[in-house]
mmCIF file of C-alpha atoms and ligand atoms in Angstrom:
data_model
loop_
_atom_site.group_PDB
_atom_site.id
_atom_site.type_symbol
_atom_site.label_atom_id
_atom_site.label_comp_id
_atom_site.label_asym_id
_atom_site.label_seq_id
_atom_site.Cartn_x
_atom_site.Cartn_y
_atom_site.Cartn_z
ATOM 1 C CA MET I 1 15.087 -22.672 8.252
ATOM 2 C CA ASP I 2 16.176 -23.903 11.648
ATOM 3 C CA SER I 3 13.719 -24.512 14.440
ATOM 4 C CA THR I 4 15.318 -21.813 16.699
ATOM 5 C CA LEU I 5 14.535 -19.200 14.106
ATOM 6 C CA ARG I 6 10.981 -20.481 13.709
ATOM 7 C CA LYS I 7 10.526 -20.269 17.504
ATOM 8 C CA THR I 8 12.084 -16.808 17.645
ATOM 9 C CA LEU I 9 9.528 -15.613 15.061
ATOM 10 C CA GLU I 10 6.540 -17.481 16.463
ATOM 11 C CA ASP I 11 7.222 -16.191 19.942
ATOM 12 C CA SER I 12 7.590 -12.591 18.689
ATOM 13 C CA ILE I 13 4.435 -12.414 16.530
ATOM 14 C CA ARG I 14 1.253 -11.571 18.557
ATOM 15 C CA ASN I 15 -1.967 -13.280 17.721
ATOM 16 C CA ILE I 16 -5.158 -11.344 18.035
ATOM 17 C CA PRO I 17 -8.359 -13.336 17.841
ATOM 18 C CA ASP I 18 -11.407 -11.784 15.957
ATOM 19 C CA TYR I 19 -9.602 -8.773 14.551
ATOM 20 C CA PRO I 20 -10.558 -6.878 12.358
ATOM 21 C CA LYS I 21 -13.687 -9.004 12.374
ATOM 22 C CA PRO I 22 -15.035 -12.164 14.136
ATOM 23 C CA GLY I 23 -13.335 -15.377 12.972
ATOM 24 C CA ILE I 24 -10.030 -13.716 11.761
ATOM 25 C CA MET I 25 -6.928 -14.409 13.738
ATOM 26 C CA PHE I 26 -4.715 -11.334 13.156
ATOM 27 C CA ARG I 27 -1.027 -12.007 13.063
ATOM 28 C CA ASP I 28 0.394 -8.816 14.500
ATOM 29 C CA ILE I 29 4.023 -8.368 13.402
ATOM 30 C CA THR I 30 4.514 -5.081 15.297
ATOM 31 C CA THR I 31 5.805 -7.056 18.216
ATOM 32 C CA MET I 32 8.262 -8.797 15.947
ATOM 33 C CA LEU I 33 9.491 -5.473 14.658
ATOM 34 C CA GLY I 34 9.933 -4.231 18.199
ATOM 35 C CA ASN I 35 12.088 -7.213 19.056
ATOM 36 C CA ALA I 36 15.574 -6.372 17.803
ATOM 37 C CA ARG I 37 16.751 -9.958 17.511
ATOM 38 C CA ALA I 38 13.598 -11.285 15.762
ATOM 39 C CA PHE I 39 13.485 -8.249 13.366
ATOM 40 C CA ARG I 40 17.077 -8.686 12.395
ATOM 41 C CA ARG I 41 16.814 -12.495 11.983
ATOM 42 C CA ALA I 42 13.643 -12.168 9.848
ATOM 43 C CA VAL I 43 15.236 -9.691 7.563
ATOM 44 C CA ASP I 44 18.459 -11.747 7.253
ATOM 45 C CA GLU I 45 16.473 -14.874 6.470
ATOM 46 C CA LEU I 46 14.237 -13.128 3.888
ATOM 47 C CA VAL I 47 17.189 -11.804 1.833
ATOM 48 C CA HIS I 48 19.534 -14.789 2.298
ATOM 49 C CA PRO I 49 18.690 -16.707 -0.983
ATOM 50 C CA PHE I 50 18.877 -13.546 -3.031
ATOM 51 C CA ILE I 51 22.309 -12.269 -2.157
ATOM 52 C CA GLY I 52 24.390 -12.136 -5.265
ATOM 53 C CA MET I 53 21.416 -12.667 -7.617
ATOM 54 C CA GLY I 54 21.563 -9.195 -9.113
ATOM 55 C CA ILE I 55 18.445 -7.826 -7.408
ATOM 56 C CA THR I 56 18.474 -4.017 -7.944
ATOM 57 C CA GLN I 57 15.165 -3.051 -6.306
ATOM 58 C CA VAL I 58 13.043 -4.316 -3.357
ATOM 59 C CA ALA I 59 9.379 -3.416 -3.813
ATOM 60 C CA GLY I 60 7.453 -3.210 -0.433
ATOM 61 C CA ILE I 61 3.629 -3.301 -0.153
ATOM 62 C CA GLU I 62 2.127 -0.510 2.040
ATOM 63 C CA ALA I 63 2.539 -0.355 4.905
ATOM 64 C CA ARG I 64 4.214 -3.268 6.773
ATOM 65 C CA GLY I 65 6.062 -4.244 3.509
ATOM 66 C CA PHE I 66 7.757 -0.744 3.664
ATOM 67 C CA ILE I 67 9.429 -1.545 7.034
ATOM 68 C CA LEU I 68 10.708 -5.020 6.006
ATOM 69 C CA GLY I 69 11.515 -3.773 2.481
ATOM 70 C CA GLY I 70 13.584 -0.866 3.568
ATOM 71 C CA ALA I 71 15.726 -3.046 5.756
ATOM 72 C CA MET I 72 15.978 -5.719 3.051
ATOM 73 C CA ALA I 73 17.069 -3.084 0.424
ATOM 74 C CA HIS I 74 19.766 -1.868 2.754
ATOM 75 C CA GLN I 75 20.969 -5.395 3.260
ATOM 76 C CA LEU I 76 21.037 -6.127 -0.468
ATOM 77 C CA SER I 77 22.479 -2.701 -1.352
ATOM 78 C CA CYS I 78 19.608 -1.996 -3.726
ATOM 79 C CA GLY I 79 16.897 0.518 -4.186
ATOM 80 C CA PHE I 80 13.355 0.543 -2.690
ATOM 81 C CA ILE I 81 10.032 0.865 -4.552
ATOM 82 C CA PRO I 82 6.921 1.721 -2.562
ATOM 83 C CA VAL I 83 3.757 -0.087 -3.770
ATOM 84 C CA ARG I 84 1.147 2.442 -2.414
ATOM 85 C CA LYS I 85 -2.536 2.590 -1.706
ATOM 86 C CA LYS I 86 -4.350 4.734 -4.301
ATOM 87 C CA GLY I 87 -3.882 8.473 -4.204
ATOM 88 C CA LYS I 88 -0.532 8.721 -2.405
ATOM 89 C CA LEU I 89 1.971 8.876 -5.279
ATOM 90 C CA PRO I 90 2.628 12.285 -6.897
ATOM 91 C CA HIS I 91 4.029 11.363 -10.332
ATOM 92 C CA ASP I 92 2.797 9.262 -13.366
ATOM 93 C CA LYS I 93 1.625 6.015 -12.143
ATOM 94 C CA VAL I 94 -0.191 2.722 -12.990
ATOM 95 C CA THR I 95 -3.137 1.550 -10.870
ATOM 96 C CA ILE I 96 -4.771 -1.837 -10.283
ATOM 97 C CA ALA I 97 -7.856 -2.891 -8.399
ATOM 98 C CA TYR I 98 -7.657 -5.982 -6.236
ATOM 99 C CA SER I 99 -9.765 -7.893 -3.704
ATOM 100 C CA LEU I 100 -8.631 -8.293 -0.105
ATOM 101 C CA GLU I 101 -9.518 -10.805 2.574
ATOM 102 C CA TYR I 102 -11.761 -7.924 3.912
ATOM 103 C CA GLY I 103 -12.892 -5.954 0.838
ATOM 104 C CA ILE I 104 -11.727 -4.260 -2.397
ATOM 105 C CA ASP I 105 -8.961 -1.675 -2.907
ATOM 106 C CA GLU I 106 -6.594 -0.178 -5.441
ATOM 107 C CA MET I 107 -2.796 0.143 -5.434
ATOM 108 C CA GLU I 108 -0.333 2.139 -7.535
ATOM 109 C CA VAL I 109 3.257 2.367 -8.495
ATOM 110 C CA HIS I 110 5.224 5.091 -10.326
ATOM 111 C CA THR I 111 5.638 4.163 -14.001
ATOM 112 C CA ASP I 112 9.358 5.137 -13.823
ATOM 113 C CA ALA I 113 10.139 3.146 -10.665
ATOM 114 C CA VAL I 114 12.164 0.582 -12.701
ATOM 115 C CA THR I 115 14.032 0.385 -15.957
ATOM 116 C CA LYS I 116 12.819 -2.422 -18.227
ATOM 117 C CA GLY I 117 13.957 -5.878 -17.098
ATOM 118 C CA GLU I 118 15.162 -4.641 -13.760
ATOM 119 C CA LYS I 119 15.332 -7.476 -11.133
ATOM 120 C CA VAL I 120 12.826 -6.813 -8.315
ATOM 121 C CA LEU I 121 12.095 -8.649 -5.122
ATOM 122 C CA LEU I 122 8.631 -8.089 -3.667
ATOM 123 C CA VAL I 123 7.933 -8.171 0.043
ATOM 124 C CA ASP I 124 4.986 -7.918 2.447
ATOM 125 C CA ASP I 125 4.527 -9.135 6.063
ATOM 126 C CA LEU I 126 1.857 -11.784 5.322
ATOM 127 C CA ILE I 127 0.259 -13.668 2.482
ATOM 128 C CA ALA I 128 -3.347 -14.823 2.988
ATOM 129 C CA THR I 129 -5.517 -15.057 -0.241
ATOM 130 C CA GLY I 130 -2.723 -13.638 -2.243
ATOM 131 C CA GLY I 131 -4.958 -10.905 -3.740
ATOM 132 C CA THR I 132 -2.699 -8.063 -2.646
ATOM 133 C CA ALA I 133 0.528 -9.651 -3.670
ATOM 134 C CA GLU I 134 -0.969 -10.725 -7.053
ATOM 135 C CA ALA I 135 -1.992 -7.173 -7.808
ATOM 136 C CA ALA I 136 1.522 -5.966 -6.805
ATOM 137 C CA VAL I 137 3.189 -8.509 -9.108
ATOM 138 C CA LYS I 138 0.871 -7.431 -11.959
ATOM 139 C CA LEU I 139 1.673 -3.740 -11.413
ATOM 140 C CA LEU I 140 5.406 -4.437 -11.368
ATOM 141 C CA HIS I 141 5.093 -6.492 -14.549
ATOM 142 C CA LYS I 142 3.162 -3.619 -16.237
ATOM 143 C CA ILE I 143 6.103 -1.189 -15.695
ATOM 144 C CA GLY I 144 8.534 -3.754 -17.036
ATOM 145 C CA ALA I 145 10.029 -5.309 -13.821
ATOM 146 C CA ASP I 146 11.365 -8.871 -13.740
ATOM 147 C CA VAL I 147 9.860 -9.987 -10.417
ATOM 148 C CA VAL I 148 12.433 -12.523 -9.251
ATOM 149 C CA ALA I 149 10.475 -13.608 -6.176
ATOM 150 C CA ALA I 150 7.920 -12.587 -3.596
ATOM 151 C CA CYS I 151 8.636 -12.999 0.117
ATOM 152 C CA PHE I 152 6.629 -12.808 3.295
ATOM 153 C CA VAL I 153 7.397 -13.453 6.954
ATOM 154 C CA VAL I 154 3.960 -15.260 7.449
ATOM 155 C CA ASP I 155 2.105 -17.645 5.140
ATOM 156 C CA LEU I 156 -1.488 -18.823 5.698
ATOM 157 C CA PRO I 157 -1.335 -21.703 3.265
ATOM 158 C CA ASP I 158 -4.969 -22.823 3.687
ATOM 159 C CA LEU I 159 -5.987 -19.535 1.944
ATOM 160 C CA GLY I 160 -4.012 -20.405 -1.190
ATOM 161 C CA GLY I 161 -2.074 -17.134 -1.715
ATOM 162 C CA ALA I 162 1.358 -18.605 -2.292
ATOM 163 C CA LYS I 163 -0.029 -20.887 -4.999
ATOM 164 C CA LYS I 164 -1.624 -17.940 -6.729
ATOM 165 C CA ILE I 165 1.729 -16.096 -6.908
ATOM 166 C CA LYS I 166 3.577 -19.187 -8.087
ATOM 167 C CA ALA I 167 1.021 -19.550 -10.847
ATOM 168 C CA LEU I 168 2.250 -16.140 -12.129
ATOM 169 C CA GLY I 169 5.705 -17.592 -12.522
ATOM 170 C CA VAL I 170 7.029 -15.921 -9.406
ATOM 171 C CA PRO I 171 8.726 -18.039 -6.759
ATOM 172 C CA VAL I 172 7.522 -17.515 -3.187
ATOM 173 C CA ARG I 173 9.593 -17.432 0.003
ATOM 174 C CA THR I 174 7.906 -17.492 3.388
ATOM 175 C CA LEU I 175 9.334 -18.007 6.916
ATOM 176 C CA ILE I 176 6.510 -19.377 9.005
ATOM 177 C CA GLU I 177 3.126 -20.927 8.249
ATOM 178 C CA TYR I 178 -0.035 -20.945 10.316
ATOM 179 C CA GLU I 179 -2.688 -23.515 9.563
ATOM 180 C CA GLY I 180 -6.208 -22.106 9.173
ATOM 181 C CA ASP I 181 -6.714 -18.391 8.892
HETATM 182 P P1 AMP Y 1 -4.193 -11.186 1.029
HETATM 183 O O1 AMP Y 1 -4.418 -10.189 -0.095
HETATM 184 O O2 AMP Y 1 -5.559 -11.888 1.342
HETATM 185 O O3 AMP Y 1 -3.125 -12.123 0.785
HETATM 186 O O4 AMP Y 1 -3.943 -10.287 2.404
HETATM 187 C C1 AMP Y 1 -2.682 -9.857 2.615
HETATM 188 C C2 AMP Y 1 -2.620 -8.538 3.205
HETATM 189 O O5 AMP Y 1 -3.634 -8.338 4.259
HETATM 190 C C3 AMP Y 1 -1.255 -8.284 3.872
HETATM 191 O O6 AMP Y 1 -0.936 -6.831 3.591
HETATM 192 C C4 AMP Y 1 -1.543 -8.507 5.269
HETATM 193 O O7 AMP Y 1 -0.851 -7.660 6.110
HETATM 194 C C5 AMP Y 1 -3.052 -8.366 5.528
HETATM 195 N N1 AMP Y 1 -3.640 -9.563 6.215
HETATM 196 C C6 AMP Y 1 -4.476 -10.403 5.731
HETATM 197 N N2 AMP Y 1 -4.801 -11.326 6.638
HETATM 198 C C7 AMP Y 1 -4.122 -11.049 7.713
HETATM 199 C C8 AMP Y 1 -4.118 -11.653 9.022
HETATM 200 N N3 AMP Y 1 -4.843 -12.763 9.394
HETATM 201 N N4 AMP Y 1 -3.212 -11.110 9.967
HETATM 202 C C9 AMP Y 1 -2.477 -10.029 9.611
HETATM 203 N N5 AMP Y 1 -2.565 -9.401 8.509
HETATM 204 C C10 AMP Y 1 -3.378 -9.886 7.476
#
């Protein structure tokens, strides 16, 4: 990735110290989404390696992964799968519990969201410990998806999340890294 894009993204992401609790530096991408050029460039860069790879679905993790994933699905001319917090999906679903940087939660996906072997690209705004994305990969595997890759705008490499996803056999694409957490 070129340094101009890195700067565009860094300049557009807002850093909020001690949110949601002391010691956490929150990387707020709402300012990136509100910046037309940064939003477009981030989406273009996230999908770039996957054009022509036969991806048929983008799966986005609630809620910021929905915004990026919808735009990516449009760009790749494929479908979109919402990976949702527990209790939001109306049809038959699979559920998984996972631990977050700040607690424990459950997420769900519809069992018929993919046909077996369908190529899926997973997306969220940020990967920290990787607990959220790991759960999403496992859910997608449970319903028969081939998770081709997982991508994120922001990586916090010191928290080891990307390594956790690669250990599941899923390649990881991230656009910018911040040292520490
Ligand atoms: P994790 O499961 O630890 O990889 O956490 C990833 C999820 O938590 C993503 O959905 C992020 O949006 C959110 N998250 C975790 N840490 C941060 C942070 N420092 N700044 C912004 N979002 C975060």
